PDB file of C-alpha atoms in Angstrom:
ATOM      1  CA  UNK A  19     100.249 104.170 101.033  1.00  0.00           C
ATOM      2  CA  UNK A  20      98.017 105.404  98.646  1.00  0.00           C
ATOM      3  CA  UNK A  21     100.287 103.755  95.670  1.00  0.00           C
ATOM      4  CA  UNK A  22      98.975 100.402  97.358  1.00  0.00           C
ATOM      5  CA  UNK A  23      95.597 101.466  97.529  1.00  0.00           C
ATOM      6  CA  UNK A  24      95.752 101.974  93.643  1.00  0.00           C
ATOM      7  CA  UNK A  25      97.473  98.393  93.289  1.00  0.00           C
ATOM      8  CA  UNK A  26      94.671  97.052  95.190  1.00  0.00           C
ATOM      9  CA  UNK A  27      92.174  98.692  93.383  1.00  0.00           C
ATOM     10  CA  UNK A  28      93.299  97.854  90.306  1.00  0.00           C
ATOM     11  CA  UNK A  29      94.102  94.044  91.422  1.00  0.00           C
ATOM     12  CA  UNK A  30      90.015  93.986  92.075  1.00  0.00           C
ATOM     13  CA  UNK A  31      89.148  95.523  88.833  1.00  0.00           C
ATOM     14  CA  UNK A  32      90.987  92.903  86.798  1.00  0.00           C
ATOM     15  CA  UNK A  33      89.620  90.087  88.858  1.00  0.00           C
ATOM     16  CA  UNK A  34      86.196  91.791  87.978  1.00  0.00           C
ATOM     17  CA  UNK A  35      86.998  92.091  84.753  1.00  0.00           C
ATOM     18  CA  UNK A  36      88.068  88.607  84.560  1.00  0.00           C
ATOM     19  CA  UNK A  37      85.196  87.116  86.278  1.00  0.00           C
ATOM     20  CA  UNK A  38      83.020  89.468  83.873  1.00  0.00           C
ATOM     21  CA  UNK A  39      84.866  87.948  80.485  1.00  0.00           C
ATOM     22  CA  UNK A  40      83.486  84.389  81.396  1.00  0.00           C
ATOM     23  CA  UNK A  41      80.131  85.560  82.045  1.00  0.00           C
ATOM     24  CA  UNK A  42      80.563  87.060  78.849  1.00  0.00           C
ATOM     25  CA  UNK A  43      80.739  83.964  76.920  1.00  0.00           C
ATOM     26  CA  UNK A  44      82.939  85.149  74.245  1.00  0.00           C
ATOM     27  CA  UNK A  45      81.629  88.385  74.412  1.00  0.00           C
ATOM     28  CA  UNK A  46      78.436  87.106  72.765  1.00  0.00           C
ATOM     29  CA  UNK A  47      76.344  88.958  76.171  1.00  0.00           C
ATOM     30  CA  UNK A  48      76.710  92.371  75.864  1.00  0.00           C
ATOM     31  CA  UNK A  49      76.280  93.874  79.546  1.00  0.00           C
ATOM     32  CA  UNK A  50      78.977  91.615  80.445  1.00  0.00           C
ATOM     33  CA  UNK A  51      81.434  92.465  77.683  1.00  0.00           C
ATOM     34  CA  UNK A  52      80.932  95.968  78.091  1.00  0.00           C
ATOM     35  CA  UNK A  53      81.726  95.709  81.657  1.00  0.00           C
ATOM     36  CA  UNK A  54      84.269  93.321  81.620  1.00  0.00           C
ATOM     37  CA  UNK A  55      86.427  96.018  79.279  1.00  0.00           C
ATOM     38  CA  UNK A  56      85.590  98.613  81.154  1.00  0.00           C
ATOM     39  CA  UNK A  57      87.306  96.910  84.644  1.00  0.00           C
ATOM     40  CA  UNK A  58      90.092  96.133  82.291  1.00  0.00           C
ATOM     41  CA  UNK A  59      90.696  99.678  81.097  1.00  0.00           C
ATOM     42  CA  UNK A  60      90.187 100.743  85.108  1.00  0.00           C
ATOM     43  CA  UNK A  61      92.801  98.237  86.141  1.00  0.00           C
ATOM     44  CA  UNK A  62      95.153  99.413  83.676  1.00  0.00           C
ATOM     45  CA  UNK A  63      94.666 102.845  84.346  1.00  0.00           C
ATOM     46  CA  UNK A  64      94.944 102.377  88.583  1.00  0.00           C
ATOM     47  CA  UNK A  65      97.735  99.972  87.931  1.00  0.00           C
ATOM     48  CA  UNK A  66      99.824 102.656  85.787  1.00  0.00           C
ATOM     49  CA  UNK A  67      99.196 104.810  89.082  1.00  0.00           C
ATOM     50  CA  UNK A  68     100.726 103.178  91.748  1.00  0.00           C
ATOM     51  CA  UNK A  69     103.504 102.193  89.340  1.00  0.00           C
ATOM     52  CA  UNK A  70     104.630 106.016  90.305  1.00  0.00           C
ATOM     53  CA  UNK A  71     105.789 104.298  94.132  1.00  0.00           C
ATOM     54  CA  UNK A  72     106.321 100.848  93.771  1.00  0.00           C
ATOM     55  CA  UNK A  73     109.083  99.312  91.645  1.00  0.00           C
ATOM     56  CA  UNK A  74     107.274  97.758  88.722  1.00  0.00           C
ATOM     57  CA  UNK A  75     108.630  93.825  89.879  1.00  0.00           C
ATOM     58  CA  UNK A  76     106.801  93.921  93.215  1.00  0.00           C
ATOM     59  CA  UNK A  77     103.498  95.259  91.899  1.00  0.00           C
ATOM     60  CA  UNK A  78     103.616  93.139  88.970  1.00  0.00           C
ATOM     61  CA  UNK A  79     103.984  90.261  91.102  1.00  0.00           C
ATOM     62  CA  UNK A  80     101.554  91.942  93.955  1.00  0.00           C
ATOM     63  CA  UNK A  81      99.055  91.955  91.098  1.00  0.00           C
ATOM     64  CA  UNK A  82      99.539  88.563  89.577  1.00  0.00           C
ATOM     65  CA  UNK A  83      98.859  86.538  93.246  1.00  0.00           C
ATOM     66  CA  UNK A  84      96.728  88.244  94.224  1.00  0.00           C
ATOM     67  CA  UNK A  85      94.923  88.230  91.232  1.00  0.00           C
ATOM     68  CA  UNK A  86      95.009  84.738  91.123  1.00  0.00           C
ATOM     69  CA  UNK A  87      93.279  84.136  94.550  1.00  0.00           C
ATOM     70  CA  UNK A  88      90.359  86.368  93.888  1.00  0.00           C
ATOM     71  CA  UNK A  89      90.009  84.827  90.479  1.00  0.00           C
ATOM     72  CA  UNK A  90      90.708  81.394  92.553  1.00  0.00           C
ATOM     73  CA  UNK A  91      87.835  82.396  94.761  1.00  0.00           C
ATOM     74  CA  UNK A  92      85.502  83.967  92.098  1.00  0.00           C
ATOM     75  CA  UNK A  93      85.497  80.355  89.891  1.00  0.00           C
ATOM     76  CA  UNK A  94      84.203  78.861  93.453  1.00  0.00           C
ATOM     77  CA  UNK A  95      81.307  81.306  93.947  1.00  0.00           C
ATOM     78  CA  UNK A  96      80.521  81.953  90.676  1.00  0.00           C
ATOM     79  CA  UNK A  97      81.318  79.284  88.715  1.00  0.00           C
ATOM     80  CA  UNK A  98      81.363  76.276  91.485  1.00  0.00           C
ATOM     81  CA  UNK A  99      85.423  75.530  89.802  1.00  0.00           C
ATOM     82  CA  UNK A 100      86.638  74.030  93.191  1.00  0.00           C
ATOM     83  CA  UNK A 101      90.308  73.804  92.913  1.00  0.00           C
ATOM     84  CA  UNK A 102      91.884  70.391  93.724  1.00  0.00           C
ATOM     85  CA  UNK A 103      95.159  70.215  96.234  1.00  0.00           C
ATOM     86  CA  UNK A 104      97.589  71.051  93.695  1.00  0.00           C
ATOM     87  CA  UNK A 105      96.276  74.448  93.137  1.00  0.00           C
ATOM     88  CA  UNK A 106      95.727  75.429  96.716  1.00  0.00           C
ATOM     89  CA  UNK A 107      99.378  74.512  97.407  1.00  0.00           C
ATOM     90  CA  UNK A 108     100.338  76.030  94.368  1.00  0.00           C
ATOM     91  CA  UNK A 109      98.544  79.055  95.732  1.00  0.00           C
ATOM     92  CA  UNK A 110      99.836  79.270  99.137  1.00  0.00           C
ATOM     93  CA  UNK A 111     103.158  78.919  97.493  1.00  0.00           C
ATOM     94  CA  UNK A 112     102.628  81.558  94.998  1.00  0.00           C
ATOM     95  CA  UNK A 113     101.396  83.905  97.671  1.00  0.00           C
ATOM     96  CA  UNK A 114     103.929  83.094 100.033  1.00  0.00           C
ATOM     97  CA  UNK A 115     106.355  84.344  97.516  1.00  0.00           C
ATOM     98  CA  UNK A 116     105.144  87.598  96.979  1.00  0.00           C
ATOM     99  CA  UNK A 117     105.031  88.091 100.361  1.00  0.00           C
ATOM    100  CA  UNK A 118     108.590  87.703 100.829  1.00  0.00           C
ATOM    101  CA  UNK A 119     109.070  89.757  97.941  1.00  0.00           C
ATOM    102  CA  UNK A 120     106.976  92.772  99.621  1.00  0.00           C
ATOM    103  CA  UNK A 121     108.813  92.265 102.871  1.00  0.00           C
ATOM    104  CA  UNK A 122     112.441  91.726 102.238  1.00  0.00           C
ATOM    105  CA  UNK A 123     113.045  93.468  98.775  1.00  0.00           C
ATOM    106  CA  UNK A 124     115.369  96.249  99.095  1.00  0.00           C
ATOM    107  CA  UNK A 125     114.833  97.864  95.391  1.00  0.00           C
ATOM    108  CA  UNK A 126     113.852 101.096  95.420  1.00  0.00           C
ATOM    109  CA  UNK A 127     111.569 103.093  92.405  1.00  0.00           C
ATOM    110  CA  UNK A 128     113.421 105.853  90.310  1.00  0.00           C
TER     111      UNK A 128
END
């Protein structure tokens, strides 16, 4: 369990990190950058952790959706970037698949 706290984690530092780059405006504000590197450099470091118990496929994916919906949800609040139908179905679709992959994938870490 603690392998998917690390995922998590790390999942919230890159959105962070993300949502930090914009505000960053090509790295021309320097709180920002700084900040925005530094969530990077967490999420890559938490990420490389839980990659000890879960096969590298389903955190990879776990990583990428949910990525996407916090960063999804961080262009609403911080940005007002509402997305249009497309990308909410594209979403749920996305999201849906990882789920199956969590739930129903059989492969097993070495």
């Amino acid at each position: 369990m603690l392998n998917y706290l690390f995922l998590f984690l790390a999942i919230v530092a890159e959105a962070g990190g993300t949502t930090l780059l914009k505000m960053s405006e090509q790295f021309t504000k320097l709180v920002p950058s700084i900040f925005s590197i530094l969530c990077y450099l967490a999420s890559l470091y938490l990420l490389s952790l839980c990659l000890r118990g879960i096969p590298i496929s389903i955190a990879y994916a776990t990583w990428s959706a949910l990525g996407i919906a916090l960063i999804t949800i961080s262009g609403i609040v911080f940005f007002k970037q509402m997305p249009d139908l497309g990308a909410i179905i594209g979403l749920i679709l996305i999201i849906s698949g990882v789920a199956v992959l969590n739930l129903f994938s059989k492969m097993d870490i070495h």
